[in-house]
mmCIF file of C-alpha atoms and ligand atoms in Angstrom:
data_model
loop_
_atom_site.group_PDB
_atom_site.id
_atom_site.type_symbol
_atom_site.label_atom_id
_atom_site.label_comp_id
_atom_site.label_asym_id
_atom_site.label_seq_id
_atom_site.Cartn_x
_atom_site.Cartn_y
_atom_site.Cartn_z
ATOM 1 C CA MET A 1121 74.654 119.476 108.025
ATOM 2 C CA ARG A 1122 75.826 116.126 106.618
ATOM 3 C CA VAL A 1123 74.964 112.845 108.322
ATOM 4 C CA LYS A 1124 77.446 110.131 109.220
ATOM 5 C CA ASN A 1125 76.454 107.618 106.603
ATOM 6 C CA PHE A 1126 76.895 103.881 107.278
ATOM 7 C CA SER A 1127 74.553 102.747 104.484
ATOM 8 C CA ALA A 1128 75.313 99.516 102.636
ATOM 9 C CA GLY A 1129 74.580 100.927 99.206
ATOM 10 C CA PRO A 1130 73.851 103.280 97.689
ATOM 11 C CA SER A 1131 76.115 104.932 100.210
ATOM 12 C CA GLY A 1132 77.843 108.189 101.032
ATOM 13 C CA LEU A 1133 80.247 109.812 98.603
ATOM 14 C CA PRO A 1134 83.304 111.833 99.639
ATOM 15 C CA LEU A 1135 82.338 115.420 100.409
ATOM 16 C CA GLY A 1136 85.040 116.754 98.069
ATOM 17 C CA VAL A 1137 83.524 114.761 95.205
ATOM 18 C CA LEU A 1138 80.029 116.094 95.839
ATOM 19 C CA LYS A 1139 81.334 119.653 96.089
ATOM 20 C CA LYS A 1140 83.274 119.352 92.860
ATOM 21 C CA ALA A 1141 80.175 117.975 91.116
ATOM 22 C CA GLN A 1142 78.198 120.866 92.593
ATOM 23 C CA ASP A 1143 80.742 123.415 91.335
ATOM 24 C CA GLU A 1144 80.603 121.905 87.878
ATOM 25 C CA PHE A 1145 76.884 121.239 87.806
ATOM 26 C CA LEU A 1146 75.981 124.176 85.593
ATOM 27 C CA SER A 1147 79.257 124.475 83.761
ATOM 28 C CA TYR A 1148 81.693 121.602 83.250
ATOM 29 C CA HIS A 1149 85.245 122.958 82.847
ATOM 30 C CA GLN A 1150 83.735 126.437 82.227
ATOM 31 C CA LYS A 1151 82.037 125.213 79.081
ATOM 32 C CA GLY A 1152 78.511 126.231 79.975
ATOM 33 C CA PHE A 1153 76.996 122.740 80.091
ATOM 34 C CA ASN A 1154 76.824 119.804 82.455
ATOM 35 C CA ILE A 1155 78.650 116.764 81.125
ATOM 36 C CA MET A 1156 75.352 114.840 81.229
ATOM 37 C CA GLU A 1157 73.858 117.328 78.779
ATOM 38 C CA VAL A 1158 76.173 116.598 75.862
ATOM 39 C CA SER A 1159 76.694 113.765 73.411
ATOM 40 C CA HIS A 1160 78.623 110.699 74.484
ATOM 41 C CA ARG A 1161 80.303 110.924 71.081
ATOM 42 C CA GLY A 1162 81.602 114.455 71.639
ATOM 43 C CA LYS A 1163 85.227 115.198 72.528
ATOM 44 C CA ASP A 1164 84.496 116.526 76.042
ATOM 45 C CA TYR A 1165 82.633 113.415 77.102
ATOM 46 C CA GLU A 1166 85.086 111.073 75.429
ATOM 47 C CA ALA A 1167 88.080 112.676 77.123
ATOM 48 C CA MET A 1168 86.443 112.200 80.528
ATOM 49 C CA HIS A 1169 85.369 108.608 79.705
ATOM 50 C CA ASN A 1170 88.848 107.616 78.554
ATOM 51 C CA GLY A 1171 90.436 109.426 81.477
ATOM 52 C CA ALA A 1172 88.377 107.382 83.945
ATOM 53 C CA ILE A 1173 89.372 104.160 82.174
ATOM 54 C CA ALA A 1174 93.046 105.154 82.316
ATOM 55 C CA LYS A 1175 92.816 105.859 86.058
ATOM 56 C CA ILE A 1176 91.268 102.440 86.744
ATOM 57 C CA ARG A 1177 93.946 100.740 84.641
ATOM 58 C CA ASP A 1178 96.537 102.566 86.668
ATOM 59 C CA PHE A 1179 95.062 101.753 90.096
ATOM 60 C CA TYR A 1180 94.797 98.058 89.295
ATOM 61 C CA ASN A 1181 98.007 98.020 87.279
ATOM 62 C CA LEU A 1182 96.259 96.299 84.373
ATOM 63 C CA GLY A 1183 98.232 94.868 81.475
ATOM 64 C CA ASP A 1184 97.181 95.129 77.816
ATOM 65 C CA GLU A 1185 95.392 91.797 78.095
ATOM 66 C CA TYR A 1186 92.631 93.457 80.156
ATOM 67 C CA ALA A 1187 89.880 95.869 79.101
ATOM 68 C CA VAL A 1188 87.814 98.144 81.324
ATOM 69 C CA LEU A 1189 84.102 98.346 80.475
ATOM 70 C CA PHE A 1190 81.325 100.593 81.736
ATOM 71 C CA LEU A 1191 78.050 98.666 81.660
ATOM 72 C CA GLN A 1192 74.522 99.039 83.003
ATOM 73 C CA GLY A 1193 72.051 96.605 84.527
ATOM 74 C CA GLY A 1194 73.775 96.452 87.920
ATOM 75 C CA GLY A 1195 75.155 93.397 89.640
ATOM 76 C CA HIS A 1196 72.045 91.414 88.808
ATOM 77 C CA MET A 1197 72.759 91.646 85.099
ATOM 78 C CA GLN A 1198 76.234 90.243 85.659
ATOM 79 C CA PHE A 1199 74.737 87.152 87.314
ATOM 80 C CA ALA A 1200 73.342 86.288 83.852
ATOM 81 C CA GLN A 1201 75.925 87.922 81.608
ATOM 82 C CA VAL A 1202 78.788 85.917 83.115
ATOM 83 C CA PRO A 1203 77.455 82.461 82.158
ATOM 84 C CA MET A 1204 76.096 83.719 78.827
ATOM 85 C CA ASN A 1205 79.551 84.907 77.804
ATOM 86 C CA LEU A 1206 82.008 82.689 79.637
ATOM 87 C CA TYR A 1207 80.368 79.291 79.774
ATOM 88 C CA PHE A 1208 82.080 77.152 77.195
ATOM 89 C CA GLY A 1209 80.485 73.711 77.243
ATOM 90 C CA GLY A 1210 82.444 72.378 80.233
ATOM 91 C CA VAL A 1211 81.683 73.158 83.869
ATOM 92 C CA ALA A 1212 81.326 76.472 85.701
ATOM 93 C CA GLN A 1213 82.285 76.353 89.375
ATOM 94 C CA TYR A 1214 80.892 78.537 92.150
ATOM 95 C CA ALA A 1215 81.887 79.118 95.783
ATOM 96 C CA ASN A 1216 78.728 79.967 97.693
ATOM 97 C CA THR A 1217 79.125 82.633 100.373
ATOM 98 C CA GLY A 1218 75.514 83.757 100.620
ATOM 99 C CA VAL A 1219 72.795 85.691 98.849
ATOM 100 C CA TRP A 1220 74.925 87.297 96.145
ATOM 101 C CA THR A 1221 76.474 84.057 94.976
ATOM 102 C CA GLN A 1222 73.142 82.256 95.407
ATOM 103 C CA LYS A 1223 71.594 84.711 92.965
ATOM 104 C CA ALA A 1224 74.418 84.126 90.494
ATOM 105 C CA ILE A 1225 73.958 80.350 90.862
ATOM 106 C CA LYS A 1226 70.218 80.728 90.299
ATOM 107 C CA ASP A 1227 70.845 82.431 86.960
ATOM 108 C CA ALA A 1228 73.392 79.785 85.955
ATOM 109 C CA LYS A 1229 70.630 77.241 86.566
ATOM 110 C CA ILE A 1230 68.023 79.212 84.613
ATOM 111 C CA LEU A 1231 70.431 79.446 81.671
ATOM 112 C CA GLY A 1232 70.825 75.683 81.710
ATOM 113 C CA ILE A 1233 74.601 75.496 82.001
ATOM 114 C CA ASN A 1234 76.517 72.721 83.666
ATOM 115 C CA TYR A 1235 77.612 74.139 87.017
ATOM 116 C CA GLU A 1236 78.938 72.927 90.362
ATOM 117 C CA ILE A 1237 79.024 74.455 93.820
ATOM 118 C CA VAL A 1238 82.481 73.473 95.018
ATOM 119 C CA ALA A 1239 82.347 75.106 98.456
ATOM 120 C CA SER A 1240 79.733 76.703 100.681
ATOM 121 C CA SER A 1241 79.413 78.157 104.169
ATOM 122 C CA GLU A 1242 75.630 77.793 104.179
ATOM 123 C CA SER A 1243 75.601 75.324 107.104
ATOM 124 C CA THR A 1244 76.900 78.060 109.431
ATOM 125 C CA ASN A 1245 74.710 80.812 107.989
ATOM 126 C CA PHE A 1246 77.535 82.152 105.818
ATOM 127 C CA ASP A 1247 79.628 83.354 108.730
ATOM 128 C CA GLU A 1248 82.921 82.646 106.946
ATOM 129 C CA ILE A 1249 84.652 82.274 103.618
ATOM 130 C CA PRO A 1250 84.911 78.495 103.098
ATOM 131 C CA LYS A 1251 88.399 77.120 103.604
ATOM 132 C CA ASN A 1252 90.198 75.038 100.982
ATOM 133 C CA ILE A 1253 88.089 75.991 97.995
ATOM 134 C CA ASP A 1254 89.105 73.438 95.407
ATOM 135 C CA PHE A 1255 88.511 74.845 91.930
ATOM 136 C CA SER A 1256 89.457 72.712 88.908
ATOM 137 C CA ALA A 1257 92.082 73.779 86.406
ATOM 138 C CA ASP A 1258 89.757 72.930 83.522
ATOM 139 C CA ALA A 1259 86.681 74.816 84.779
ATOM 140 C CA ASP A 1260 85.246 77.255 82.239
ATOM 141 C CA TYR A 1261 85.320 79.796 85.033
ATOM 142 C CA CYS A 1262 85.475 79.864 88.825
ATOM 143 C CA TYR A 1263 83.090 82.286 90.489
ATOM 144 C CA ILE A 1264 83.380 84.054 93.843
ATOM 145 C CA CYS A 1265 82.001 87.148 95.559
ATOM 146 C CA SER A 1266 84.989 88.883 97.175
ATOM 147 C CA ASN A 1267 82.961 90.618 99.880
ATOM 148 C CA ASN A 1268 79.538 89.575 101.085
ATOM 149 C CA THR A 1269 77.717 92.793 101.898
ATOM 150 C CA ILE A 1270 75.073 91.133 104.064
ATOM 151 C CA TYR A 1271 77.025 88.676 106.221
ATOM 152 C CA GLY A 1272 80.112 90.881 106.419
ATOM 153 C CA THR A 1273 82.596 88.324 105.110
ATOM 154 C CA GLN A 1274 85.521 89.009 102.797
ATOM 155 C CA TYR A 1275 88.240 87.011 101.062
ATOM 156 C CA LYS A 1276 91.638 88.021 102.435
ATOM 157 C CA SER A 1277 93.259 86.293 99.479
ATOM 158 C CA PHE A 1278 91.714 84.684 96.438
ATOM 159 C CA PRO A 1279 91.459 80.913 95.898
ATOM 160 C CA ASN A 1280 93.859 79.222 93.524
ATOM 161 C CA THR A 1281 92.089 78.378 90.281
ATOM 162 C CA LYS A 1282 95.079 76.460 88.889
ATOM 163 C CA GLY A 1283 94.920 78.576 85.761
ATOM 164 C CA ALA A 1284 91.158 78.650 85.166
ATOM 165 C CA PRO A 1285 89.690 82.165 84.900
ATOM 166 C CA LEU A 1286 88.531 83.572 88.211
ATOM 167 C CA VAL A 1287 85.341 85.658 88.128
ATOM 168 C CA ILE A 1288 84.943 88.091 91.021
ATOM 169 C CA ASP A 1289 81.848 89.987 92.102
ATOM 170 C CA SER A 1290 83.555 92.910 93.838
ATOM 171 C CA SER A 1291 80.448 95.072 94.208
ATOM 172 C CA SER A 1292 81.042 95.867 97.851
ATOM 173 C CA ASP A 1293 84.832 96.087 97.950
ATOM 174 C CA LEU A 1294 85.522 97.676 94.586
ATOM 175 C CA LEU A 1295 88.516 100.040 94.642
ATOM 176 C CA SER A 1296 89.140 99.340 98.332
ATOM 177 C CA ARG A 1297 92.482 97.513 98.006
ATOM 178 C CA GLU A 1298 95.217 96.671 95.538
ATOM 179 C CA ILE A 1299 94.718 93.500 93.509
ATOM 180 C CA ASP A 1300 97.149 91.569 91.340
ATOM 181 C CA PHE A 1301 94.946 90.548 88.423
ATOM 182 C CA LYS A 1302 97.491 88.403 86.646
ATOM 183 C CA ALA A 1303 98.799 86.484 89.655
ATOM 184 C CA ASN A 1304 95.225 85.648 90.698
ATOM 185 C CA ASN A 1305 94.198 84.486 87.211
ATOM 186 C CA ILE A 1306 91.392 87.006 87.201
ATOM 187 C CA GLY A 1307 89.337 86.614 84.040
ATOM 188 C CA LEU A 1308 86.466 88.903 84.931
ATOM 189 C CA PHE A 1309 86.073 91.350 87.756
ATOM 190 C CA TRP A 1310 83.007 93.476 88.238
ATOM 191 C CA GLY A 1311 81.090 95.635 90.659
ATOM 192 C CA GLY A 1312 78.204 98.051 90.791
ATOM 193 C CA ALA A 1313 79.487 101.573 91.413
ATOM 194 C CA GLN A 1314 76.946 102.464 94.074
ATOM 195 C CA LYS A 1315 79.003 101.615 97.143
ATOM 196 C CA ASN A 1316 82.605 102.679 96.661
ATOM 197 C CA ALA A 1317 82.659 104.231 93.238
ATOM 198 C CA GLY A 1318 79.786 106.627 92.659
ATOM 199 C CA PRO A 1319 76.063 106.624 92.049
ATOM 200 C CA ALA A 1320 73.925 103.638 91.033
ATOM 201 C CA GLY A 1321 73.448 102.905 87.349
ATOM 202 C CA LEU A 1322 77.013 101.996 86.408
ATOM 203 C CA THR A 1323 78.698 98.603 86.582
ATOM 204 C CA LEU A 1324 82.451 98.563 86.290
ATOM 205 C CA VAL A 1325 83.718 95.445 84.492
ATOM 206 C CA ILE A 1326 87.323 94.428 83.918
ATOM 207 C CA ILE A 1327 87.660 91.551 81.493
ATOM 208 C CA ARG A 1328 90.576 89.585 80.088
ATOM 209 C CA LYS A 1329 90.146 90.343 76.405
ATOM 210 C CA ASP A 1330 90.432 86.771 75.138
ATOM 211 C CA LEU A 1331 87.449 85.734 77.273
ATOM 212 C CA ALA A 1332 85.198 88.214 75.492
ATOM 213 C CA GLN A 1333 85.712 86.169 72.313
ATOM 214 C CA ARG A 1334 84.216 82.992 73.766
ATOM 215 C CA VAL A 1335 80.758 84.212 73.002
ATOM 216 C CA GLN A 1336 81.250 83.380 69.343
ATOM 217 C CA ALA A 1337 83.763 80.524 69.549
ATOM 218 C CA GLU A 1338 83.006 76.836 69.080
ATOM 219 C CA PRO A 1339 82.435 75.456 72.580
ATOM 220 C CA LYS A 1340 85.346 73.388 73.820
ATOM 221 C CA GLY A 1341 83.149 71.085 75.921
ATOM 222 C CA SER A 1342 80.292 68.848 74.865
ATOM 223 C CA PHE A 1343 77.547 70.243 77.110
ATOM 224 C CA LYS A 1344 75.273 72.361 74.925
ATOM 225 C CA ALA A 1345 73.678 75.210 76.869
ATOM 226 C CA PRO A 1346 70.497 76.424 75.174
ATOM 227 C CA PHE A 1347 71.793 79.956 74.553
ATOM 228 C CA PHE A 1348 74.997 79.005 72.697
ATOM 229 C CA GLY A 1349 75.366 81.341 69.742
ATOM 230 C CA HIS A 1350 72.313 83.317 70.843
ATOM 231 C CA VAL A 1351 73.661 85.998 73.141
ATOM 232 C CA PRO A 1352 71.903 89.268 72.296
ATOM 233 C CA THR A 1353 74.246 91.965 71.017
ATOM 234 C CA ILE A 1354 74.123 94.239 74.034
ATOM 235 C CA LEU A 1355 74.617 91.350 76.480
ATOM 236 C CA SER A 1356 77.865 90.341 74.826
ATOM 237 C CA TYR A 1357 81.013 91.737 76.487
ATOM 238 C CA LYS A 1358 82.583 91.631 73.028
ATOM 239 C CA THR A 1359 80.179 94.320 71.777
ATOM 240 C CA GLN A 1360 81.174 96.828 74.439
ATOM 241 C CA LEU A 1361 84.828 95.843 74.352
ATOM 242 C CA GLU A 1362 85.028 96.624 70.646
ATOM 243 C CA ALA A 1363 83.078 99.870 71.113
ATOM 244 C CA ASN A 1364 85.032 101.108 74.168
ATOM 245 C CA SER A 1365 81.707 100.898 76.090
ATOM 246 C CA LEU A 1366 80.107 103.306 73.636
ATOM 247 C CA ALA A 1367 78.018 100.821 71.657
ATOM 248 C CA ASN A 1368 74.991 102.573 73.075
ATOM 249 C CA THR A 1369 74.515 105.575 75.357
ATOM 250 C CA PRO A 1370 76.453 104.913 78.559
ATOM 251 C CA PRO A 1371 75.364 106.257 81.984
ATOM 252 C CA THR A 1372 77.345 109.438 81.385
ATOM 253 C CA PHE A 1373 76.679 111.215 84.658
ATOM 254 C CA ALA A 1374 77.500 108.133 86.743
ATOM 255 C CA ILE A 1375 80.773 107.763 84.826
ATOM 256 C CA TYR A 1376 81.558 111.425 85.474
ATOM 257 C CA MET A 1377 80.962 110.874 89.204
ATOM 258 C CA LEU A 1378 83.172 107.768 89.103
ATOM 259 C CA ASP A 1379 85.884 109.889 87.487
ATOM 260 C CA LEU A 1380 85.685 112.360 90.384
ATOM 261 C CA VAL A 1381 85.826 109.488 92.902
ATOM 262 C CA LEU A 1382 88.944 108.160 91.147
ATOM 263 C CA ASP A 1383 90.602 111.580 91.498
ATOM 264 C CA TRP A 1384 89.672 111.585 95.172
ATOM 265 C CA ILE A 1385 91.227 108.126 95.664
ATOM 266 C CA LYS A 1386 94.400 109.406 94.045
ATOM 267 C CA GLU A 1387 94.432 112.376 96.414
ATOM 268 C CA GLN A 1388 94.163 109.974 99.351
ATOM 269 C CA GLY A 1389 97.347 108.256 98.155
ATOM 270 C CA GLY A 1390 95.846 105.554 95.930
ATOM 271 C CA LEU A 1391 94.540 102.094 96.757
ATOM 272 C CA SER A 1392 97.296 101.153 99.208
ATOM 273 C CA ALA A 1393 96.579 104.226 101.352
ATOM 274 C CA ILE A 1394 92.823 103.657 101.091
ATOM 275 C CA TYR A 1395 93.353 100.057 102.206
ATOM 276 C CA LYS A 1396 95.329 101.142 105.282
ATOM 277 C CA GLN A 1397 92.509 103.479 106.288
ATOM 278 C CA ASN A 1398 89.951 100.751 105.721
ATOM 279 C CA GLU A 1399 91.937 98.388 107.936
ATOM 280 C CA GLN A 1400 92.118 100.987 110.670
ATOM 281 C CA LYS A 1401 88.383 101.738 110.560
ATOM 282 C CA ALA A 1402 87.420 98.060 110.673
ATOM 283 C CA LYS A 1403 89.831 97.396 113.543
ATOM 284 C CA MET A 1404 88.183 100.130 115.628
ATOM 285 C CA LEU A 1405 84.768 98.519 115.207
ATOM 286 C CA TYR A 1406 85.820 94.901 115.682
ATOM 287 C CA GLU A 1407 87.704 95.897 118.833
ATOM 288 C CA ILE A 1408 84.605 97.168 120.557
ATOM 289 C CA ILE A 1409 82.584 94.188 119.336
ATOM 290 C CA ASP A 1410 85.187 91.854 120.863
ATOM 291 C CA GLU A 1411 85.491 93.749 124.137
ATOM 292 C CA ASP A 1412 82.730 91.808 125.904
ATOM 293 C CA ASP A 1413 79.510 89.890 125.206
ATOM 294 C CA PHE A 1414 77.244 92.871 124.617
ATOM 295 C CA TYR A 1415 77.922 93.123 120.891
ATOM 296 C CA THR A 1416 78.281 89.964 118.816
ATOM 297 C CA GLY A 1417 79.803 90.004 115.344
ATOM 298 C CA HIS A 1418 78.361 87.678 112.696
ATOM 299 C CA ALA A 1419 81.495 86.783 110.723
ATOM 300 C CA LYS A 1420 84.229 84.547 112.118
ATOM 301 C CA SER A 1421 87.343 86.620 112.751
ATOM 302 C CA HIS A 1422 89.385 85.110 109.899
ATOM 303 C CA SER A 1423 86.705 86.163 107.378
ATOM 304 C CA ARG A 1424 85.761 89.575 108.711
ATOM 305 C CA SER A 1425 85.025 92.215 106.107
ATOM 306 C CA LEU A 1426 86.750 95.582 106.111
ATOM 307 C CA MET A 1427 83.700 97.039 104.371
ATOM 308 C CA ASN A 1428 80.571 95.726 106.120
ATOM 309 C CA VAL A 1429 80.568 94.996 109.838
ATOM 310 C CA SER A 1430 77.479 92.906 110.684
ATOM 311 C CA PHE A 1431 76.746 92.573 114.393
ATOM 312 C CA LYS A 1432 73.965 92.570 116.951
ATOM 313 C CA THR A 1433 73.144 93.486 120.529
ATOM 314 C CA PRO A 1434 71.628 90.978 123.014
ATOM 315 C CA SER A 1435 68.084 91.444 121.636
ATOM 316 C CA ALA A 1436 66.099 92.539 118.585
ATOM 317 C CA GLU A 1437 64.468 95.233 120.740
ATOM 318 C CA LEU A 1438 67.859 96.679 121.622
ATOM 319 C CA ASP A 1439 68.911 96.514 117.962
ATOM 320 C CA ALA A 1440 65.876 98.616 117.040
ATOM 321 C CA ARG A 1441 66.609 101.065 119.859
ATOM 322 C CA PHE A 1442 70.235 101.298 118.698
ATOM 323 C CA VAL A 1443 69.114 102.300 115.198
ATOM 324 C CA GLU A 1444 66.616 104.806 116.544
ATOM 325 C CA LEU A 1445 69.115 106.511 118.880
ATOM 326 C CA ALA A 1446 71.836 106.483 116.249
ATOM 327 C CA ASN A 1447 69.467 108.196 113.796
ATOM 328 C CA ALA A 1448 68.765 110.836 116.403
ATOM 329 C CA GLN A 1449 72.505 111.505 116.459
ATOM 330 C CA ASN A 1450 72.659 111.778 112.662
ATOM 331 C CA MET A 1451 74.131 108.330 112.087
ATOM 332 C CA ILE A 1452 72.173 106.561 109.371
ATOM 333 C CA GLY A 1453 72.118 103.200 107.599
ATOM 334 C CA LEU A 1454 72.887 101.004 110.625
ATOM 335 C CA LYS A 1455 69.958 98.607 110.399
ATOM 336 C CA GLY A 1456 71.076 95.117 109.382
ATOM 337 C CA HIS A 1457 69.945 93.578 106.075
ATOM 338 C CA ARG A 1458 66.473 92.061 106.365
ATOM 339 C CA ILE A 1459 67.846 88.553 105.739
ATOM 340 C CA LEU A 1460 70.298 88.606 108.652
ATOM 341 C CA GLY A 1461 68.650 91.168 110.925
ATOM 342 C CA GLY A 1462 70.657 92.884 113.662
ATOM 343 C CA LEU A 1463 72.917 95.794 112.809
ATOM 344 C CA ARG A 1464 75.429 96.586 110.118
ATOM 345 C CA ALA A 1465 77.938 99.380 109.755
ATOM 346 C CA SER A 1466 79.133 99.781 106.187
ATOM 347 C CA ILE A 1467 82.434 101.587 106.257
ATOM 348 C CA TYR A 1468 83.258 102.087 102.600
ATOM 349 C CA ASN A 1469 86.116 104.299 101.400
ATOM 350 C CA ALA A 1470 84.162 107.539 101.870
ATOM 351 C CA VAL A 1471 83.437 106.881 105.556
ATOM 352 C CA SER A 1472 86.066 108.788 107.519
ATOM 353 C CA ILE A 1473 88.015 107.613 110.545
ATOM 354 C CA ASP A 1474 86.276 110.383 112.507
ATOM 355 C CA ASP A 1475 82.871 108.995 111.517
ATOM 356 C CA VAL A 1476 83.892 105.555 112.756
ATOM 357 C CA ARG A 1477 85.291 107.072 115.951
ATOM 358 C CA ALA A 1478 81.917 108.732 116.556
ATOM 359 C CA LEU A 1479 80.157 105.412 115.996
ATOM 360 C CA VAL A 1480 82.476 103.633 118.433
ATOM 361 C CA GLU A 1481 81.764 106.297 121.078
ATOM 362 C CA PHE A 1482 78.049 105.880 120.436
ATOM 363 C CA MET A 1483 78.349 102.093 120.802
ATOM 364 C CA LYS A 1484 80.157 102.468 124.131
ATOM 365 C CA GLU A 1485 77.552 104.875 125.423
ATOM 366 C CA PHE A 1486 74.701 102.665 124.216
ATOM 367 C CA ARG A 1487 76.184 99.621 125.937
ATOM 368 C CA ARG A 1488 76.594 101.582 129.167
ATOM 369 C CA THR A 1489 73.149 103.159 129.269
ATOM 370 C CA CYS A 1490 70.691 100.945 127.421
HETATM 371 C C1 PLP B 1890 78.109 91.802 96.603
HETATM 372 C C2 PLP B 1890 76.939 92.250 95.797
HETATM 373 N N1 PLP B 1890 76.749 91.731 94.571
HETATM 374 C C3 PLP B 1890 75.705 92.099 93.809
HETATM 375 C C4 PLP B 1890 74.786 93.019 94.253
HETATM 376 C C5 PLP B 1890 73.640 93.375 93.373
HETATM 377 O O1 PLP B 1890 73.852 94.608 92.799
HETATM 378 P P1 PLP B 1890 72.718 95.428 92.011
HETATM 379 O O2 PLP B 1890 71.749 95.930 93.032
HETATM 380 O O3 PLP B 1890 73.516 96.517 91.353
HETATM 381 O O4 PLP B 1890 72.086 94.513 91.028
HETATM 382 C C6 PLP B 1890 74.949 93.608 95.509
HETATM 383 C C7 PLP B 1890 73.985 94.622 95.983
HETATM 384 O O5 PLP B 1890 74.073 95.153 97.058
HETATM 385 C C8 PLP B 1890 76.042 93.203 96.305
HETATM 386 O O6 PLP B 1890 76.232 93.725 97.533
#
């Protein structure tokens, strides 16, 4: 028996992916070993590693100016790695949409760079993506989080950076829709794998190659951050770019699982088909939330996430009862994040339309009988 898994991350993986990993657990491609048991410098591992990179390049239609990196340290490491590598003596600009950007801003402050918060939805408890985000053309980088996992908000389109590199934390909507990297001036795009792309322990990073060189260039601006010229080897994107993410031992099993997830996405029809399904699933949930006053969604409708639906019932007691009864019906992960409270249904790529249909039926029944 498998549960219906609405966890925010780590979260459920497609059944076909788990079964394939199970089939290959003792013998990868009939070779008598698991891929995690062999050297990352051997030909079997390298073929898989490069295959996964090629699939990502294909899904996002990346030009030669971009490199795909497999890093570790999770999203939290990116909060620090971004300023350490991309800050250039000018100003770094951030749009604040809640906890995940606040943590990135905190690390920018710790590192002593010159930064600005150009937009924020804090005054309304991060219930929307701020409108009219005004990034400057000469910013060293412009930082956003494309989907806020806690508040359930998501950018429908990306702000205009007027040519400055856009940095996107896509941890909770990675591989969930097509993205035009060039047209959006994306300089760096990253996400932890543990929601849409596999197990925890792997961070997928896509970087415009020229930006990886900044770490050793003469700063163009006059503001001297204390770490200039002192980025440790493994924290430099340049190191892993030049080594094809094999400068040290990568998280080989997590990359193998990502590779299987990429095959599964392809089988579904690629990112455009995945996106259509995601739209349909989210619509089903927002429809019942909007039906009457029993359920209240957190995000304003123009900013609603297709990945995380944060909502509540009329009371905290009923929220707790909802979670308890849902668990009894094998639906897990519906408790809201501790910061926002209430309820949250995370409906990542692997959550099926049938799973969402079952949740909607449960919500109707709960509203009728509670
Ligand atoms: C949008 C977003 N960014 C960053 C993080 C932090 O990721 P990690 O736990 O891999 O450090 C999370 C975690 O859930 C997240 O949802």
